GROMACS .gro file of C-alpha atoms in nm:
model
  313
    1MET     CA    1  -0.004   0.007   0.018
    2LYS     CA    2   0.148   0.351  -0.091
    3PHE     CA    3   0.156   0.615   0.170
    4SER     CA    4  -0.113   0.870   0.155
    5ASP     CA    5   0.101   1.167   0.185
    6GLU     CA    6   0.455   1.324   0.213
    7ALA     CA    7   0.440   1.321   0.610
    8GLN     CA    8   0.351   0.952   0.625
    9ALA     CA    9   0.606   0.848   0.396
   10ASN     CA   10   0.903   1.045   0.564
   11ALA     CA   11   0.784   0.906   0.906
   12ALA     CA   12   0.779   0.546   0.742
   13PHE     CA   13   1.136   0.599   0.615
   14ARG     CA   14   1.260   0.726   0.932
   15ASN     CA   15   1.114   0.406   1.107
   16TRP     CA   16   1.268   0.165   0.864
   17ARG     CA   17   1.618   0.267   0.947
   18GLU     CA   18   1.568   0.335   1.310
   19SER     CA   19   1.403   0.003   1.365
   20GLY     CA   20   1.648  -0.196   1.163
   21SER     CA   21   1.886  -0.449   1.271
   22HIS     CA   22   2.256  -0.534   1.193
   23PHE     CA   23   2.459  -0.848   1.155
   24THR     CA   24   2.845  -0.879   1.073
   25PHE     CA   25   2.950  -0.977   0.733
   26LYS     CA   26   3.335  -0.997   0.665
   27GLY     CA   27   3.386  -0.729   0.940
   28GLN     CA   28   3.115  -0.488   0.808
   29ARG     CA   29   2.802  -0.398   0.997
   30ILE     CA   30   2.509  -0.479   0.753
   31PHE     CA   31   2.190  -0.340   0.779
   32PHE     CA   32   1.846  -0.553   0.753
   33GLN     CA   33   1.491  -0.561   0.838
   34GLN     CA   34   1.262  -0.820   0.942
   35ALA     CA   35   0.916  -0.859   1.060
   36GLY     CA   36   0.618  -1.129   1.084
   37LYS     CA   37   0.610  -1.466   1.195
   38GLY     CA   38   0.613  -1.813   1.024
   39ARG     CA   39   0.801  -1.948   0.752
   40PRO     CA   40   1.101  -1.737   0.633
   41LEU     CA   41   1.075  -1.513   0.303
   42LEU     CA   42   1.393  -1.352   0.207
   43LEU     CA   43   1.330  -1.028  -0.002
   44VAL     CA   44   1.643  -0.947  -0.221
   45HIS     CA   45   1.672  -0.598  -0.357
   46GLY     CA   46   1.817  -0.423  -0.676
   47PHE     CA   47   2.064  -0.183  -0.798
   48PRO     CA   48   2.116   0.090  -0.701
   49THR     CA   49   1.866   0.103  -0.412
   50ALA     CA   50   1.814  -0.097  -0.107
   51SER     CA   51   1.551  -0.289   0.103
   52TRP     CA   52   1.328  -0.011   0.136
   53ASP     CA   53   1.228  -0.110  -0.213
   54TRP     CA   54   0.988  -0.372  -0.049
   55ILE     CA   55   0.810  -0.134   0.181
   56TYR     CA   56   0.459  -0.105  -0.024
   57ILE     CA   57   0.424  -0.485  -0.019
   58TRP     CA   58   0.604  -0.508   0.342
   59ASN     CA   59   0.303  -0.553   0.590
   60GLU     CA   60   0.112  -0.785   0.350
   61LEU     CA   61   0.409  -1.030   0.323
   62ALA     CA   62   0.478  -0.989   0.703
   63SER     CA   63   0.146  -1.090   0.793
   64ARG     CA   64   0.190  -1.434   0.645
   65TYR     CA   65   0.581  -1.490   0.653
   66HIS     CA   66   0.883  -1.397   0.842
   67VAL     CA   67   1.031  -1.147   0.597
   68ILE     CA   68   1.368  -1.062   0.600
   69ALA     CA   69   1.543  -0.807   0.389
   70PRO     CA   70   1.897  -0.688   0.403
   71ASP     CA   71   2.069  -0.370   0.247
   72MET     CA   72   2.370  -0.528   0.040
   73LEU     CA   73   2.722  -0.460   0.089
   74GLY     CA   74   2.727  -0.112  -0.115
   75PHE     CA   75   2.366  -0.026  -0.082
   76GLY     CA   76   2.152   0.163   0.148
   77TRP     CA   77   2.227   0.192   0.502
   78SER     CA   78   2.499  -0.096   0.482
   79PRO     CA   79   2.872   0.014   0.471
   80LYS     CA   80   2.986   0.126   0.123
   81PRO     CA   81   3.372   0.067   0.111
   82GLN     CA   82   3.508   0.295  -0.170
   83LYS     CA   83   3.802   0.061  -0.264
   84HIS     CA   84   3.613  -0.297  -0.295
   85ALA     CA   85   3.576  -0.553  -0.586
   86TYR     CA   86   3.171  -0.581  -0.554
   87THR     CA   87   3.044  -0.933  -0.673
   88MET     CA   88   2.716  -1.085  -0.664
   89VAL     CA   89   2.898  -1.404  -0.574
   90GLU     CA   90   2.987  -1.219  -0.237
   91GLN     CA   91   2.651  -1.076  -0.209
   92ALA     CA   92   2.503  -1.426  -0.227
   93ASP     CA   93   2.736  -1.523   0.041
   94LEU     CA   94   2.610  -1.196   0.252
   95HIS     CA   95   2.250  -1.333   0.234
   96GLU     CA   96   2.379  -1.713   0.331
   97THR     CA   97   2.546  -1.549   0.636
   98LEU     CA   98   2.253  -1.345   0.732
   99LEU     CA   99   2.011  -1.662   0.729
  100SER     CA  100   2.281  -1.853   0.936
  101HIS     CA  101   2.287  -1.577   1.179
  102LEU     CA  102   1.898  -1.596   1.199
  103GLY     CA  103   1.915  -1.986   1.232
  104ILE     CA  104   1.711  -2.009   0.917
  105THR     CA  105   1.790  -2.334   0.722
  106ASP     CA  106   1.473  -2.350   0.490
  107VAL     CA  107   1.370  -2.021   0.289
  108ALA     CA  108   1.168  -1.880  -0.007
  109ILE     CA  109   1.297  -1.586  -0.208
  110LEU     CA  110   1.145  -1.287  -0.366
  111CYS     CA  111   1.404  -1.094  -0.550
  112HIS     CA  112   1.436  -0.825  -0.812
  113ASP     CA  113   1.701  -0.677  -1.066
  114TYR     CA  114   2.044  -0.700  -0.924
  115GLY     CA  115   1.897  -0.943  -0.675
  116VAL     CA  116   1.799  -1.150  -0.946
  117SER     CA  117   2.154  -1.247  -1.008
  118VAL     CA  118   2.258  -1.292  -0.658
  119VAL     CA  119   1.962  -1.553  -0.619
  120GLN     CA  120   2.059  -1.718  -0.948
  121GLU     CA  121   2.393  -1.775  -0.770
  122MET     CA  122   2.227  -1.922  -0.460
  123LEU     CA  123   2.014  -2.137  -0.677
  124ALA     CA  124   2.305  -2.255  -0.860
  125ARG     CA  125   2.482  -2.350  -0.486
  126TYR     CA  126   2.156  -2.530  -0.400
  127GLU     CA  127   2.152  -2.749  -0.706
  128SER     CA  128   2.556  -2.833  -0.640
  129SER     CA  129   2.490  -2.928  -0.276
  130LEU     CA  130   2.177  -3.143  -0.400
  131ALA     CA  131   2.416  -3.346  -0.630
  132ILE     CA  132   2.660  -3.425  -0.370
  133GLY     CA  133   2.392  -3.438  -0.066
  134GLU     CA  134   2.513  -3.193   0.164
  135ILE     CA  135   2.232  -2.908   0.166
  136GLN     CA  136   2.311  -2.641   0.395
  137LEU     CA  137   1.999  -2.423   0.298
  138GLN     CA  138   1.662  -2.549   0.148
  139LEU     CA  139   1.530  -2.343  -0.109
  140HIS     CA  140   1.149  -2.405  -0.150
  141ALA     CA  141   1.042  -2.142  -0.402
  142ILE     CA  142   1.165  -1.834  -0.590
  143CYS     CA  143   0.986  -1.554  -0.762
  144PHE     CA  144   1.184  -1.326  -0.959
  145LEU     CA  145   1.095  -0.961  -1.050
  146ASN     CA  146   1.232  -0.795  -1.370
  147GLY     CA  147   1.600  -0.853  -1.385
  148GLY     CA  148   1.875  -0.973  -1.617
  149LEU     CA  149   1.813  -1.363  -1.600
  150PHE     CA  150   1.971  -1.390  -1.946
  151PRO     CA  151   2.255  -1.141  -1.950
  152GLU     CA  152   2.209  -1.143  -2.361
  153MET     CA  153   1.858  -0.993  -2.313
  154HIS     CA  154   1.977  -0.706  -2.083
  155GLN     CA  155   1.954  -0.385  -2.224
  156PRO     CA  156   2.148  -0.137  -1.996
  157ARG     CA  157   2.075   0.267  -2.022
  158MET     CA  158   2.310   0.501  -2.121
  159THR     CA  159   2.418   0.560  -1.771
  160GLN     CA  160   2.470   0.219  -1.694
  161LYS     CA  161   2.703   0.214  -2.016
  162LEU     CA  162   2.894   0.528  -1.909
  163LEU     CA  163   2.939   0.375  -1.563
  164ILE     CA  164   3.106   0.062  -1.692
  165SER     CA  165   3.299   0.249  -1.926
  166PRO     CA  166   3.653   0.372  -1.858
  167ALA     CA  167   3.490   0.705  -1.774
  168GLY     CA  168   3.301   0.540  -1.511
  169ALA     CA  169   3.446   0.671  -1.193
  170LEU     CA  170   3.400   1.041  -1.303
  171VAL     CA  171   3.033   0.982  -1.390
  172SER     CA  172   2.985   0.840  -1.029
  173ARG     CA  173   3.142   1.156  -0.923
  174LEU     CA  174   2.926   1.381  -1.114
  175MET     CA  175   2.597   1.219  -1.014
  176SER     CA  176   2.343   1.421  -0.871
  177ARG     CA  177   1.969   1.412  -0.724
  178ARG     CA  178   1.865   1.548  -1.059
  179SER     CA  179   2.061   1.339  -1.287
  180PHE     CA  180   1.964   1.045  -1.080
  181GLY     CA  181   1.600   1.123  -1.081
  182ARG     CA  182   1.592   1.150  -1.465
  183GLY     CA  183   1.770   0.854  -1.537
  184PHE     CA  184   1.560   0.636  -1.255
  185SER     CA  185   1.244   0.759  -1.385
  186GLU     CA  186   1.313   0.663  -1.735
  187VAL     CA  187   1.282   0.273  -1.629
  188PHE     CA  188   0.942   0.332  -1.491
  189GLY     CA  189   0.616   0.300  -1.695
  190PRO     CA  190   0.473   0.625  -1.834
  191ASP     CA  191   0.164   0.594  -1.608
  192THR     CA  192   0.378   0.470  -1.299
  193GLN     CA  193   0.627   0.744  -1.289
  194PRO     CA  194   0.811   0.773  -0.925
  195SER     CA  195   0.681   1.095  -0.713
  196GLU     CA  196   0.931   1.338  -0.606
  197THR     CA  197   0.911   1.222  -0.269
  198GLU     CA  198   0.991   0.867  -0.383
  199LEU     CA  199   1.295   0.986  -0.573
  200ASP     CA  200   1.408   1.168  -0.276
  201ARG     CA  201   1.390   0.883  -0.059
  202PHE     CA  202   1.569   0.641  -0.335
  203TRP     CA  203   1.835   0.891  -0.375
  204GLU     CA  204   1.892   0.939   0.010
  205LEU     CA  205   1.956   0.563  -0.001
  206VAL     CA  206   2.203   0.581  -0.304
  207ALA     CA  207   2.389   0.875  -0.182
  208HIS     CA  208   2.425   0.782   0.197
  209ASN     CA  209   2.775   0.743   0.306
  210GLN     CA  210   2.892   0.858  -0.050
  211GLY     CA  211   2.740   0.583  -0.220
  212SER     CA  212   2.683   0.751  -0.540
  213ARG     CA  213   3.068   0.760  -0.594
  214ILE     CA  214   3.080   0.357  -0.605
  215ALA     CA  215   2.840   0.300  -0.863
  216HIS     CA  216   3.097   0.227  -1.123
  217LEU     CA  217   3.224  -0.048  -0.908
  218LEU     CA  218   2.873  -0.200  -0.826
  219ILE     CA  219   2.772  -0.192  -1.195
  220ARG     CA  220   3.062  -0.463  -1.284
  221TYR     CA  221   2.775  -0.682  -1.225
  222MET     CA  222   2.704  -0.667  -1.606
  223ASP     CA  223   3.025  -0.831  -1.659
  224GLU     CA  224   2.969  -1.111  -1.389
  225ARG     CA  225   2.657  -1.194  -1.541
  226ARG     CA  226   2.814  -1.275  -1.889
  227LEU     CA  227   3.106  -1.463  -1.666
  228HIS     CA  228   2.873  -1.695  -1.500
  229ARG     CA  229   2.599  -1.737  -1.774
  230SER     CA  230   2.608  -2.099  -1.790
  231ARG     CA  231   2.603  -2.166  -1.423
  232TRP     CA  232   2.336  -1.919  -1.360
  233VAL     CA  233   2.113  -2.003  -1.665
  234GLN     CA  234   2.107  -2.395  -1.664
  235PRO     CA  235   1.926  -2.415  -1.313
  236LEU     CA  236   1.648  -2.202  -1.460
  237GLN     CA  237   1.603  -2.501  -1.711
  238THR     CA  238   1.638  -2.787  -1.500
  239SER     CA  239   1.598  -2.719  -1.121
  240HIS     CA  240   1.272  -2.852  -0.949
  241VAL     CA  241   1.259  -2.564  -0.731
  242PRO     CA  242   0.950  -2.370  -0.829
  243ILE     CA  243   1.016  -2.043  -1.007
  244ARG     CA  244   0.785  -1.774  -1.108
  245LEU     CA  245   0.881  -1.452  -1.331
  246VAL     CA  246   0.660  -1.145  -1.253
  247ASN     CA  247   0.765  -0.922  -1.516
  248GLY     CA  248   0.683  -0.548  -1.592
  249ASN     CA  249   0.636  -0.539  -1.981
  250LEU     CA  250   0.714  -0.151  -2.019
  251ASP     CA  251   1.072  -0.189  -1.852
  252PRO     CA  252   1.319  -0.108  -2.139
  253VAL     CA  253   1.620  -0.297  -1.965
  254SER     CA  254   1.462  -0.633  -1.879
  255GLY     CA  255   1.087  -0.585  -2.000
  256ARG     CA  256   0.864  -0.810  -2.243
  257HIS     CA  257   1.156  -0.894  -2.442
  258LEU     CA  258   1.308  -1.070  -2.142
  259SER     CA  259   1.007  -1.251  -2.050
  260ASP     CA  260   0.947  -1.360  -2.423
  261TYR     CA  261   1.285  -1.478  -2.430
  262TYR     CA  262   1.228  -1.676  -2.086
  263ARG     CA  263   0.933  -1.830  -2.201
  264ARG     CA  264   1.143  -2.002  -2.531
  265ARG     CA  265   1.440  -2.104  -2.302
  266VAL     CA  266   1.260  -2.247  -1.985
  267PRO     CA  267   1.045  -2.531  -1.987
  268ASN     CA  268   0.706  -2.490  -1.874
  269PRO     CA  269   0.770  -2.145  -1.770
  270ASP     CA  270   0.561  -1.967  -1.494
  271ILE     CA  271   0.513  -1.599  -1.586
  272VAL     CA  272   0.299  -1.329  -1.497
  273ASN     CA  273   0.324  -1.038  -1.716
  274LEU     CA  274   0.220  -0.679  -1.582
  275PRO     CA  275   0.135  -0.498  -1.913
  276ASN     CA  276   0.160  -0.132  -1.817
  277ILE     CA  277   0.439  -0.170  -1.548
  278GLY     CA  278   0.812  -0.073  -1.586
  279HIS     CA  279   1.140  -0.215  -1.406
  280TYR     CA  280   0.995  -0.160  -1.045
  281PRO     CA  281   0.673  -0.336  -1.025
  282GLN     CA  282   0.700  -0.348  -0.626
  283VAL     CA  283   0.684   0.009  -0.641
  284GLU     CA  284   0.487   0.090  -0.923
  285ASP     CA  285   0.167  -0.143  -0.861
  286PRO     CA  286   0.240  -0.302  -0.543
  287ASP     CA  287  -0.109  -0.463  -0.550
  288ALA     CA  288  -0.050  -0.634  -0.902
  289VAL     CA  289   0.269  -0.773  -0.752
  290LEU     CA  290   0.095  -0.926  -0.444
  291GLN     CA  291  -0.169  -1.059  -0.654
  292ALA     CA  292   0.095  -1.243  -0.831
  293VAL     CA  293   0.323  -1.358  -0.566
  294LEU     CA  294   0.130  -1.459  -0.286
  295PRO     CA  295  -0.081  -1.729  -0.455
  296PHE     CA  296   0.266  -1.862  -0.606
  297PHE     CA  297   0.400  -1.895  -0.232
  298ALA     CA  298   0.081  -2.014  -0.100
  299ARG     CA  299   0.078  -2.300  -0.338
  300HIS     CA  300   0.466  -2.380  -0.307
  301TYR     CA  301   0.560  -2.251   0.028
  302PRO     CA  302   0.238  -2.243   0.235
  303THR     CA  303   0.235  -2.063   0.558
  304ARG     CA  304   0.101  -2.185   0.880
  305VAL     CA  305  -0.138  -1.870   0.878
  306ALA     CA  306  -0.445  -1.936   0.668
  307GLU     CA  307  -0.435  -1.759   0.300
  308THR     CA  308  -0.667  -1.524   0.184
  309ALA     CA  309  -0.957  -1.696   0.012
  310ASP     CA  310  -0.949  -1.497  -0.302
  311LEU     CA  311  -0.576  -1.539  -0.383
  312THR     CA  312  -0.639  -1.841  -0.574
  313THR     CA  313  -0.417  -1.816  -0.908
   0.00000   0.00000   0.00000
């Protein structure tokens, strides 16, 4: 549910940070949020934002599950070392460390954008552990929101191309609230554009602790996707873990072209297309996302709390 006014949004944003918890990963104090009871549901955010991305669907998910959402290293209110080789493989380690910290060995996952690739690494590890009979973390179901599942279908924006170029460090230093807002809004649907208040909050998450200055380091995920393509794509085609793709069609980065490609490459694909939505479905149309993900998890990862009767598809 979106906020009724700016004051309510600002209060919720402050509370999100003030009520968060921390755990230690490689000597860094990592921020995370958790709420609810029951079976664990891990939420993995995208680039360049943070766990706050989930705020509009948070309460509904927490009414059914124990939801957990960290800010990855380099994002949001977690540390942002200026000299660090950021990788999605390391971010997978971070999530597994958090789950271990919480004593969780069984989980379902909802992920978006950059987080999609992090979870692809987690799924690849799970499949390897199954093969040798040494399961550390049981994955029950995965729901992907718009992300680069197939690197050959990823269509980066101009800012992303500049960040990964030799001029990337300069582009990072020159990034401002204005340039961020302009570029960020381009990946939203034309009828679901972020408000200025939303953009302010997203920019605060990016800019906190000079985070905008490491954008050229974080963007290396595009190279990493190509490097690990075989390892990350094969489980999509062979895993017995239930997977659903919920995809905003109007996303210029990973929109309808990605879901069409997924349909051709993945046996018996489970896809929910959102026709008028862009790259951030959980922000643009949170109700549509809930209608897509709750029945999926109810079927494959039922809670100990009765499911809402009308969520049956």
